Amino acid sequence: MSDYAVTIGLEVHAQLLTNTKMFCGCKASYGAAHNSLTCPVCMGLPGALPMPNRRAIEMAVKVGLATGSTITRATKFDRKNYFYPDLPKGYQISQFDKPICAGGSMEIRGLFGVKRVGITRIHLEEDAGKSQHGDDDGTLIDLNRCGVPLIEIVSEPDMSSPEEAYAYLMEIRRLVRWLEVCDGNLEEGSLRCDANISVAPEGERGVPVEIKNLNSFHGVEKAIRYEIERQSEVVRNGGKISRMTLLWDSDKGETRVMRTKEAAHDYRYFPEPDLVELSISDQMMAEAHEASPEYPWVRRERYVGIGVKPDDADVLTAEKEFGEYFEEVFAGCNNEAPRAVRWVIGEALRWRKELGGGERFVVSAYATAEVAGLEASGKISGLAAKTVYEEMARTGRSDPAMIVKEKGLEQVSDTGALEAVITKIIEDNPKEVERYRGGDMKLKGFFVGQVMKAMGGKADPKATGEILGRLLG
Amino acid sequence: MKHEETKGRRISLEEVNRIAELARLSPSEDEREQLAAKMSSVIDFVEQLNELDTTSIEPLHHVLDLHSVLRDDVVRPSLPVSEVMKNAPQKKGDYFIVPRVIKGAET
Amino acid sequence: MSERAQIDNFTELGLVERREALAVGKFDLVKEVRRLSAKIEAKSVLNAFLETTDELAVECTSKLAHSEEAFPLRGVVLAVKDNIALKDHQLTCASKILDGYKSLFTSTALQRLSDAGVVIIGKTNLDEFAMGSSTEHSAFGPSLNPFDNSRVPGGSSGGSAAAVAAGLATASLGSETGGSVRQPAAFCGLVGIKPTYGRISRYGLVAFGSSLDQIGVMARTTYECAKVFETMAGHDPLDNTSSPVPVPDCAGNLDRPLKGLRVGLPREYREGTIQPEVANSVERAAKVLKEMGATITECSLPHTKYAIPVYYILAPAEASSNLARYDGVRYGLRRGTPPPTPPASGGEVAPPLPPIEDIIRASRQAGFGAEVKRRIMLGTYVLSSGYYDAYYLKAQKVRRLIRQDFLNVFDDFDLLLTPTTPTTAFKFGEKTADPIAMYLSDIFTAPANLAGVPAISVPFGFDDKGLPIGIQLMAADFREDLLFQVAHQLEGVAQ
């Protein structure tokens, strides 16, 4: 889309799902009454001191391991000094030169193929409060969010298209949800993304421009596309790109300048004197390894290995719980991958979206497996099975066998009964029999149709076909 | 002290302005002059540290031989809102209020 | 004019006798506390106190009177430096920027004392945010030295020292960053201890130089100082830098013989301009210790002279960050806003407001005094881009050398003996012109803060003007018990 070299890097902040804040015991929760979840520490009152949350550190290590990062065993916290009304201490406790994780990567795939994006670093820091613009020219400050633990994931500038950036962001989202460290909600702010984009003629170094306020996944893609075009235009016309920070205006579909100061922020980082150094112990490392789940890309390969098509495997590994669900159904189907996939993707996930708000399965894996099993054994036809499933989805019932009985959906596989019916059909349709026996194989479908009609759709197709074949010759 | 006299001084008026901005202080012109002079003499005074060769010395961030002091992820009661707002110079309901800020305009 | 001669009987008694007297009813604690409050009022010229906590004091005493519990520190009447948090009370730090602020919590150290039966009689004056050596930098005027009202009581914990020296309290809490307990203790004839860094919780101590700060104790006797110290000391889960090393019995072994004690006299603490009587006091103390069976040998702490430059990089740097929270947004002084016009309907109406940046700058400019602003500027400078390596990082490296000096020396010595200050109390205005002159008065005290080792100042004689002289003892990490022992036995020697 651009004749020039495009370089994109993303900085993602993820709010961690700990019970308490990063440096104090206040509940880290959302939607509480304003300023009701704060204490001397997160308020930055004179005399208060921070105390780090062990669980936040464990979560950061988990993300580090999953991204193949090196865990910085001797790590520490630093102060990042700047003034802002929702930053009570006048500094943020963060990590500067010894981030807890470094040198990892994530594999992304899309229409562009498969690519590995480097992750420069992952570090821990505390969130600031929330500023809300009041209607009478004042800003209202709520400190509930102040102090909530964040990890900042900084990618290498390895991406070169909006599609790649989108794919990377989705991968990060999947991973943090998979590890249960963050709920990955960009719209609500538990995940935040800033992009750095530079466009330069081939062989030259680009000047990165930062874009903030990217609060939807598609917004990220759009904003990056817009910015690439804008920068390309500037370069094409012989202009120079200057370092600046832009805000993405999603309504207008354009970026606008937030600040043009050439000078970088002088945060005066120095080691946090109120916090002693942090050694990630062998025990913590071992526990983190132990607690590591099967990663999504590993599971995807495993599924492909058991006969799931790659595209389907992608769907089944979009969320960790999908795989757990799938495997239960798979086992219930006698390890028949195509059937299990059909039932999970075609039915279970579909109803999850339609009736479960896209957040929960409305039919249990166990019940799904049961229906799949009934279908597999020929007790009911595929169509009947779907009918049963819909009944369960809409009513919350989980007794498919009962539903089959109630609705009289049992398939007839009894060869004696089938033979009798088929024999009659052959008698009633002598012309078609003659044409079939004369070589018109297509007519078999006609006969199957007749059988189904006679049996109200309950004939077992396999048995029917076999008997027809035998009797028709 | 005239401006010409401050040239060649270790901390110039420009530096004083830069630092005052970072520190969110707004000294008067007289104060800036005095700050330039006093800061310069202190910085001159501390230059003697360069008599020491510290290339192979690790900085000492903490005197204690302590590390990895952590807290369990257990909720503790927060302050009642009435206490939190007690010292607020200005408030609106249960919010602290300050004049309008441009979003993200920290420098 | 000296308030020294007018110390009343109650505060003049040692802690043990005071407790015995209270137990047998010779004194009524409520009455005594009320008398002390009146005395504080009568001696307000000293400006030792910024707030007297009458109600609290009376509340404490009635709690003690009506409870069956044995309160180990019943009998201690405590003055507290106004940078140590006490819930629902002011915490001015002697600054206008904390005008009107009431603390929402009590510092751990003070809570432990309160639980042990201490009566808190008031919050004392200090140099603003503990930055100074004389209380001349308080926003509320200096405190006066009770021995000579034309002289400083020392700083930054000058109010705490004056209070005890004038018999307005029996013990006081101060804070140390570069000598702010030991120096005023020396100037006012008191015992004053700086604990090992990490010994006493800093939770509730308003931060100045976080890697240096410690709460310290002053009292007229070593015993009372030791009792207060050991009650406060010990690990606090709210302070990440507090040490889990157990606190030994500090007051129970004070008379243990000192035979075989290896005392070192660092040569670097005998150089420079030292008032002759001060030097003599140190010599006399050395002789006394020798007579008690100690060995006295010269030793060396080679990097001593670099302590002040290191201190004046690190402390202001940390302070510049610690004081960034004072911005007029959530508490304290706010400037730059017009006063609210009374609302017509009775509801809250926000008047037209100037930009937030103006409020932050105006509040800080109006709220901080000159010395504080100087140090914030200096601290910001040494941390700023391009200067960090040359100053802050360099100072941290030299700090390691300074600490190493102490670690080396304590291989061969148990105790170091030095003057606390080069001179006795100086006159008001004597050192305010040149900040470096003021800084150099910390030359013997600052090294211990940088190294983290414990140090105590013990009154040992007077100069020809009748001004108290303090000598300093330093020991290895966590050996406050040894400091108290030696201090106690030196105290017993006629001055």
mmCIF file of C-alpha atoms in Angstrom, chain A residues 15-272:
data_model
loop_
_atom_site.group_PDB
_atom_site.id
_atom_site.type_symbol
_atom_site.label_atom_id
_atom_site.label_comp_id
_atom_site.label_asym_id
_atom_site.label_seq_id
_atom_site.Cartn_x
_atom_site.Cartn_y
_atom_site.Cartn_z
ATOM 1 C CA GLN A 15 -4.330 -4.491 33.447
ATOM 2 C CA LEU A 16 -3.643 -7.583 35.525
ATOM 3 C CA LEU A 17 -6.453 -9.613 37.062
ATOM 4 C CA THR A 18 -5.077 -9.561 40.599
ATOM 5 C CA ASN A 19 -7.336 -9.162 43.638
ATOM 6 C CA THR A 20 -5.438 -6.144 44.892
ATOM 7 C CA LYS A 21 -3.467 -3.241 43.505
ATOM 8 C CA MET A 22 0.217 -3.355 42.663
ATOM 9 C CA PHE A 23 1.530 -1.746 45.832
ATOM 10 C CA CYS A 24 -1.303 -1.825 48.376
ATOM 11 C CA GLY A 25 -4.158 -4.008 49.535
ATOM 12 C CA CYS A 26 -6.973 -2.006 47.969
ATOM 13 C CA LYS A 27 -9.272 -4.080 45.814
ATOM 14 C CA ALA A 28 -8.404 -3.827 42.130
ATOM 15 C CA SER A 29 -11.919 -3.770 40.828
ATOM 16 C CA TYR A 30 -13.971 -1.732 38.424
ATOM 17 C CA GLY A 31 -17.227 0.076 38.687
ATOM 18 C CA ALA A 32 -17.021 0.852 42.379
ATOM 19 C CA ALA A 33 -18.216 4.168 43.809
ATOM 20 C CA HIS A 34 -15.754 6.964 43.099
ATOM 21 C CA ASN A 35 -12.747 7.171 45.357
ATOM 22 C CA SER A 36 -13.976 4.262 47.470
ATOM 23 C CA LEU A 37 -11.066 1.939 46.658
ATOM 24 C CA THR A 38 -8.153 4.016 47.819
ATOM 25 C CA CYS A 39 -5.795 4.175 50.794
ATOM 26 C CA PRO A 40 -2.809 6.253 51.951
ATOM 27 C CA VAL A 41 -0.487 4.277 49.671
ATOM 28 C CA CYS A 42 -2.324 4.588 46.366
ATOM 29 C CA MET A 43 -3.404 8.117 47.276
ATOM 30 C CA GLY A 44 0.217 9.098 47.737
ATOM 31 C CA LEU A 45 -0.361 10.580 51.177
ATOM 32 C CA PRO A 46 2.651 11.916 53.066
ATOM 33 C CA GLY A 47 4.374 9.040 54.843
ATOM 34 C CA ALA A 48 2.826 6.167 52.874
ATOM 35 C CA LEU A 49 5.014 3.434 51.365
ATOM 36 C CA PRO A 50 4.520 0.803 48.614
ATOM 37 C CA MET A 51 4.501 -2.996 49.091
ATOM 38 C CA PRO A 52 4.623 -5.106 45.888
ATOM 39 C CA ASN A 53 1.969 -7.686 45.030
ATOM 40 C CA ARG A 54 3.482 -11.157 44.629
ATOM 41 C CA ARG A 55 0.737 -12.320 42.296
ATOM 42 C CA ALA A 56 1.329 -9.466 39.850
ATOM 43 C CA ILE A 57 4.948 -10.517 39.595
ATOM 44 C CA GLU A 58 3.971 -14.150 39.044
ATOM 45 C CA MET A 59 1.638 -13.058 36.257
ATOM 46 C CA ALA A 60 4.362 -11.056 34.571
ATOM 47 C CA VAL A 61 6.666 -14.075 34.699
ATOM 48 C CA LYS A 62 3.935 -16.228 33.155
ATOM 49 C CA VAL A 63 3.593 -13.830 30.236
ATOM 50 C CA GLY A 64 7.364 -13.731 29.893
ATOM 51 C CA LEU A 65 7.624 -17.516 29.713
ATOM 52 C CA ALA A 66 4.783 -17.750 27.202
ATOM 53 C CA THR A 67 6.492 -15.271 24.905
ATOM 54 C CA GLY A 68 9.833 -17.009 25.160
ATOM 55 C CA SER A 69 11.322 -14.021 26.966
ATOM 56 C CA THR A 70 14.316 -14.150 29.244
ATOM 57 C CA ILE A 71 13.178 -13.533 32.808
ATOM 58 C CA THR A 72 15.401 -10.935 34.461
ATOM 59 C CA ARG A 73 16.178 -12.801 37.664
ATOM 60 C CA ALA A 74 17.621 -9.727 39.412
ATOM 61 C CA THR A 75 15.047 -7.080 38.660
ATOM 62 C CA LYS A 76 13.967 -3.871 40.373
ATOM 63 C CA PHE A 77 11.552 -0.987 40.300
ATOM 64 C CA ASP A 78 12.319 2.582 39.252
ATOM 65 C CA ARG A 79 10.549 5.901 39.586
ATOM 66 C CA LYS A 80 9.264 7.625 36.459
ATOM 67 C CA ASN A 81 8.826 11.261 37.452
ATOM 68 C CA TYR A 82 6.198 13.516 35.898
ATOM 69 C CA PHE A 83 3.310 15.718 37.022
ATOM 70 C CA TYR A 84 -0.325 14.911 36.292
ATOM 71 C CA PRO A 85 -3.422 15.400 38.481
ATOM 72 C CA ASP A 86 -4.330 11.709 38.457
ATOM 73 C CA LEU A 87 -0.781 10.675 39.377
ATOM 74 C CA PRO A 88 -0.857 11.263 43.144
ATOM 75 C CA LYS A 89 2.800 10.780 43.964
ATOM 76 C CA GLY A 90 4.069 12.888 41.085
ATOM 77 C CA TYR A 91 5.855 9.761 39.915
ATOM 78 C CA GLN A 92 4.850 6.334 38.698
ATOM 79 C CA ILE A 93 6.571 3.260 40.079
ATOM 80 C CA SER A 94 7.638 1.395 36.964
ATOM 81 C CA GLN A 95 10.672 -0.459 35.637
ATOM 82 C CA PHE A 96 13.376 1.202 33.588
ATOM 83 C CA ASP A 97 16.625 -0.559 32.847
ATOM 84 C CA LYS A 98 15.939 -4.043 34.264
ATOM 85 C CA PRO A 99 12.461 -4.987 33.056
ATOM 86 C CA ILE A 100 11.225 -8.293 34.387
ATOM 87 C CA CYS A 101 11.153 -9.873 30.900
ATOM 88 C CA ALA A 102 13.149 -9.208 27.741
ATOM 89 C CA GLY A 103 13.810 -10.609 24.304
ATOM 90 C CA GLY A 104 10.670 -12.616 23.563
ATOM 91 C CA SER A 105 8.525 -12.920 20.445
ATOM 92 C CA MET A 106 5.054 -13.799 19.152
ATOM 93 C CA GLU A 107 4.143 -15.583 15.957
ATOM 94 C CA ILE A 108 1.388 -13.975 13.937
ATOM 95 C CA ARG A 109 -0.448 -15.291 10.918
ATOM 96 C CA GLY A 110 -2.791 -13.797 8.400
ATOM 97 C CA LEU A 111 -3.119 -13.134 4.714
ATOM 98 C CA PHE A 112 0.425 -11.881 4.879
ATOM 99 C CA GLY A 113 1.540 -15.368 5.831
ATOM 100 C CA VAL A 114 3.330 -16.297 9.025
ATOM 101 C CA LYS A 115 5.691 -13.898 10.757
ATOM 102 C CA ARG A 116 7.483 -13.592 14.067
ATOM 103 C CA VAL A 117 7.284 -10.264 15.868
ATOM 104 C CA GLY A 118 9.950 -9.577 18.477
ATOM 105 C CA ILE A 119 9.048 -8.411 21.971
ATOM 106 C CA THR A 120 11.724 -6.079 23.277
ATOM 107 C CA ARG A 121 10.569 -6.050 26.863
ATOM 108 C CA ILE A 122 7.740 -6.614 29.322
ATOM 109 C CA HIS A 123 7.711 -4.669 32.553
ATOM 110 C CA LEU A 124 5.504 -4.062 35.585
ATOM 111 C CA GLU A 125 4.110 -0.702 36.605
ATOM 112 C CA GLU A 126 1.174 0.874 38.403
ATOM 113 C CA ASP A 127 -1.808 2.487 36.717
ATOM 114 C CA ALA A 128 -2.833 6.109 37.282
ATOM 115 C CA GLY A 129 -6.238 7.335 38.394
ATOM 116 C CA LYS A 130 -8.972 8.387 36.015
ATOM 117 C CA SER A 131 -9.606 11.926 34.876
ATOM 118 C CA GLN A 132 -13.081 12.718 33.703
ATOM 119 C CA HIS A 133 -13.998 15.995 32.119
ATOM 120 C CA GLY A 134 -16.837 17.569 34.039
ATOM 121 C CA ASP A 135 -19.354 19.816 32.366
ATOM 122 C CA ASP A 136 -18.407 23.021 34.131
ATOM 123 C CA ASP A 137 -14.883 23.322 32.875
ATOM 124 C CA GLY A 138 -13.394 21.191 35.601
ATOM 125 C CA THR A 139 -11.738 17.788 35.563
ATOM 126 C CA LEU A 140 -12.954 15.224 38.040
ATOM 127 C CA ILE A 141 -10.424 12.812 39.490
ATOM 128 C CA ASP A 142 -11.211 9.320 40.702
ATOM 129 C CA LEU A 143 -8.361 7.378 42.270
ATOM 130 C CA ASN A 144 -9.989 3.931 42.244
ATOM 131 C CA ARG A 145 -7.867 2.808 39.316
ATOM 132 C CA CYS A 146 -4.728 4.354 40.713
ATOM 133 C CA GLY A 147 -2.231 1.661 41.590
ATOM 134 C CA VAL A 148 -3.822 -1.216 39.641
ATOM 135 C CA PRO A 149 -1.027 -3.465 38.294
ATOM 136 C CA LEU A 150 -0.135 -3.185 34.609
ATOM 137 C CA ILE A 151 2.304 -4.966 32.391
ATOM 138 C CA GLU A 152 3.648 -3.042 29.454
ATOM 139 C CA ILE A 153 4.539 -5.191 26.434
ATOM 140 C CA VAL A 154 6.772 -3.411 23.952
ATOM 141 C CA SER A 155 7.217 -4.974 20.526
ATOM 142 C CA GLU A 156 10.184 -4.603 18.262
ATOM 143 C CA PRO A 157 9.358 -2.396 15.274
ATOM 144 C CA ASP A 158 8.938 -5.591 13.246
ATOM 145 C CA MET A 159 5.550 -5.056 11.703
ATOM 146 C CA SER A 160 5.081 -3.513 8.305
ATOM 147 C CA SER A 161 1.382 -3.368 7.636
ATOM 148 C CA PRO A 162 -1.864 -2.558 9.445
ATOM 149 C CA GLU A 163 -2.908 -6.191 9.027
ATOM 150 C CA GLU A 164 0.182 -7.384 10.822
ATOM 151 C CA ALA A 165 -0.414 -4.917 13.624
ATOM 152 C CA TYR A 166 -3.991 -6.106 13.973
ATOM 153 C CA ALA A 167 -2.903 -9.733 14.018
ATOM 154 C CA TYR A 168 -0.241 -9.033 16.646
ATOM 155 C CA LEU A 169 -2.689 -7.214 18.873
ATOM 156 C CA MET A 170 -5.176 -10.069 18.585
ATOM 157 C CA GLU A 171 -2.426 -12.538 19.484
ATOM 158 C CA ILE A 172 -1.527 -10.531 22.570
ATOM 159 C CA ARG A 173 -5.168 -10.375 23.530
ATOM 160 C CA ARG A 174 -5.563 -14.114 23.103
ATOM 161 C CA LEU A 175 -2.475 -14.849 25.111
ATOM 162 C CA VAL A 176 -3.274 -12.655 28.110
ATOM 163 C CA ARG A 177 -6.778 -14.090 28.255
ATOM 164 C CA TRP A 178 -5.414 -17.617 27.823
ATOM 165 C CA LEU A 179 -3.038 -17.121 30.749
ATOM 166 C CA GLU A 180 -5.857 -15.571 32.770
ATOM 167 C CA VAL A 181 -3.758 -12.528 33.561
ATOM 168 C CA CYS A 182 -5.951 -9.958 31.797
ATOM 169 C CA ASP A 183 -9.384 -9.913 30.182
ATOM 170 C CA GLY A 184 -8.014 -8.197 27.090
ATOM 171 C CA ASN A 185 -10.770 -5.651 26.588
ATOM 172 C CA LEU A 186 -9.520 -2.796 24.425
ATOM 173 C CA GLU A 187 -12.828 -0.958 24.454
ATOM 174 C CA GLU A 188 -13.063 -0.889 28.236
ATOM 175 C CA GLY A 189 -9.415 -0.154 28.762
ATOM 176 C CA SER A 190 -8.106 -3.316 30.390
ATOM 177 C CA LEU A 191 -5.918 -3.475 27.296
ATOM 178 C CA ARG A 192 -4.435 -0.278 25.868
ATOM 179 C CA CYS A 193 -2.451 0.192 22.720
ATOM 180 C CA ASP A 194 -0.156 2.881 21.382
ATOM 181 C CA ALA A 195 1.419 2.554 17.961
ATOM 182 C CA ASN A 196 4.699 3.867 16.605
ATOM 183 C CA ILE A 197 4.788 4.187 12.848
ATOM 184 C CA SER A 198 7.443 5.406 10.503
ATOM 185 C CA VAL A 199 7.491 5.600 6.757
ATOM 186 C CA ALA A 200 10.715 6.213 4.929
ATOM 187 C CA PRO A 201 12.109 5.887 1.445
ATOM 188 C CA GLU A 202 13.955 2.633 0.956
ATOM 189 C CA GLY A 203 17.348 2.734 2.594
ATOM 190 C CA GLU A 204 16.579 5.686 4.846
ATOM 191 C CA ARG A 205 15.728 5.682 8.512
ATOM 192 C CA GLY A 206 12.208 6.708 9.324
ATOM 193 C CA VAL A 207 11.120 9.020 12.108
ATOM 194 C CA PRO A 208 8.570 7.248 14.301
ATOM 195 C CA VAL A 209 5.313 8.997 15.033
ATOM 196 C CA GLU A 210 3.314 7.884 18.050
ATOM 197 C CA ILE A 211 -0.449 7.392 17.918
ATOM 198 C CA LYS A 212 -2.506 7.182 21.113
ATOM 199 C CA ASN A 213 -6.174 6.690 21.922
ATOM 200 C CA LEU A 214 -6.533 3.490 19.916
ATOM 201 C CA ASN A 215 -9.523 1.984 21.626
ATOM 202 C CA SER A 216 -10.797 -0.648 19.244
ATOM 203 C CA PHE A 217 -9.058 -3.419 17.329
ATOM 204 C CA HIS A 218 -10.302 -2.234 13.987
ATOM 205 C CA GLY A 219 -9.515 1.313 15.025
ATOM 206 C CA VAL A 220 -5.890 0.248 15.368
ATOM 207 C CA GLU A 221 -5.850 -1.072 11.843
ATOM 208 C CA LYS A 222 -7.616 1.999 10.455
ATOM 209 C CA ALA A 223 -5.452 4.468 12.311
ATOM 210 C CA ILE A 224 -2.262 2.806 11.171
ATOM 211 C CA ARG A 225 -3.463 2.673 7.590
ATOM 212 C CA TYR A 226 -4.386 6.352 7.745
ATOM 213 C CA GLU A 227 -1.059 7.325 9.222
ATOM 214 C CA ILE A 228 0.919 5.305 6.681
ATOM 215 C CA GLU A 229 -0.893 7.099 3.916
ATOM 216 C CA ARG A 230 -0.428 10.472 5.548
ATOM 217 C CA GLN A 231 3.295 9.937 6.024
ATOM 218 C CA SER A 232 3.706 8.499 2.544
ATOM 219 C CA GLU A 233 2.089 11.598 1.117
ATOM 220 C CA VAL A 234 4.458 13.842 3.065
ATOM 221 C CA VAL A 235 7.488 11.885 1.929
ATOM 222 C CA ARG A 236 6.271 11.740 -1.647
ATOM 223 C CA ASN A 237 6.009 15.510 -1.690
ATOM 224 C CA GLY A 238 9.546 15.830 -0.428
ATOM 225 C CA GLY A 239 8.542 16.799 3.102
ATOM 226 C CA LYS A 240 10.027 15.642 6.384
ATOM 227 C CA ILE A 241 8.256 13.685 9.072
ATOM 228 C CA SER A 242 8.700 15.205 12.504
ATOM 229 C CA ARG A 243 8.605 13.295 15.730
ATOM 230 C CA MET A 244 5.296 13.855 17.449
ATOM 231 C CA THR A 245 2.408 12.301 19.257
ATOM 232 C CA LEU A 246 -0.967 12.039 17.586
ATOM 233 C CA LEU A 247 -4.428 11.152 18.811
ATOM 234 C CA TRP A 248 -6.687 8.935 16.735
ATOM 235 C CA ASP A 249 -10.088 10.469 16.209
ATOM 236 C CA SER A 250 -12.278 7.487 15.409
ATOM 237 C CA ASP A 251 -15.316 9.607 14.551
ATOM 238 C CA LYS A 252 -13.509 11.635 11.937
ATOM 239 C CA GLY A 253 -11.257 8.782 10.908
ATOM 240 C CA GLU A 254 -8.100 10.839 11.175
ATOM 241 C CA THR A 255 -5.134 11.532 13.398
ATOM 242 C CA ARG A 256 -4.553 14.893 14.969
ATOM 243 C CA VAL A 257 -1.624 16.381 16.763
ATOM 244 C CA MET A 258 -1.469 16.061 20.522
ATOM 245 C CA ARG A 259 1.953 17.462 21.142
ATOM 246 C CA THR A 260 4.768 18.486 18.892
ATOM 247 C CA LYS A 261 7.527 18.981 21.446
ATOM 248 C CA GLU A 262 10.710 17.799 19.891
ATOM 249 C CA ALA A 263 12.306 17.103 23.230
ATOM 250 C CA ALA A 264 11.645 13.705 24.692
ATOM 251 C CA HIS A 265 10.156 13.600 28.160
ATOM 252 C CA ASP A 266 12.719 13.871 30.900
ATOM 253 C CA TYR A 267 11.352 11.328 33.350
ATOM 254 C CA ARG A 268 14.478 11.405 35.527
ATOM 255 C CA TYR A 269 14.311 7.658 36.137
ATOM 256 C CA PHE A 270 16.130 6.446 39.227
ATOM 257 C CA PRO A 271 15.926 3.228 41.260
ATOM 258 C CA GLU A 272 12.934 3.219 43.630
#
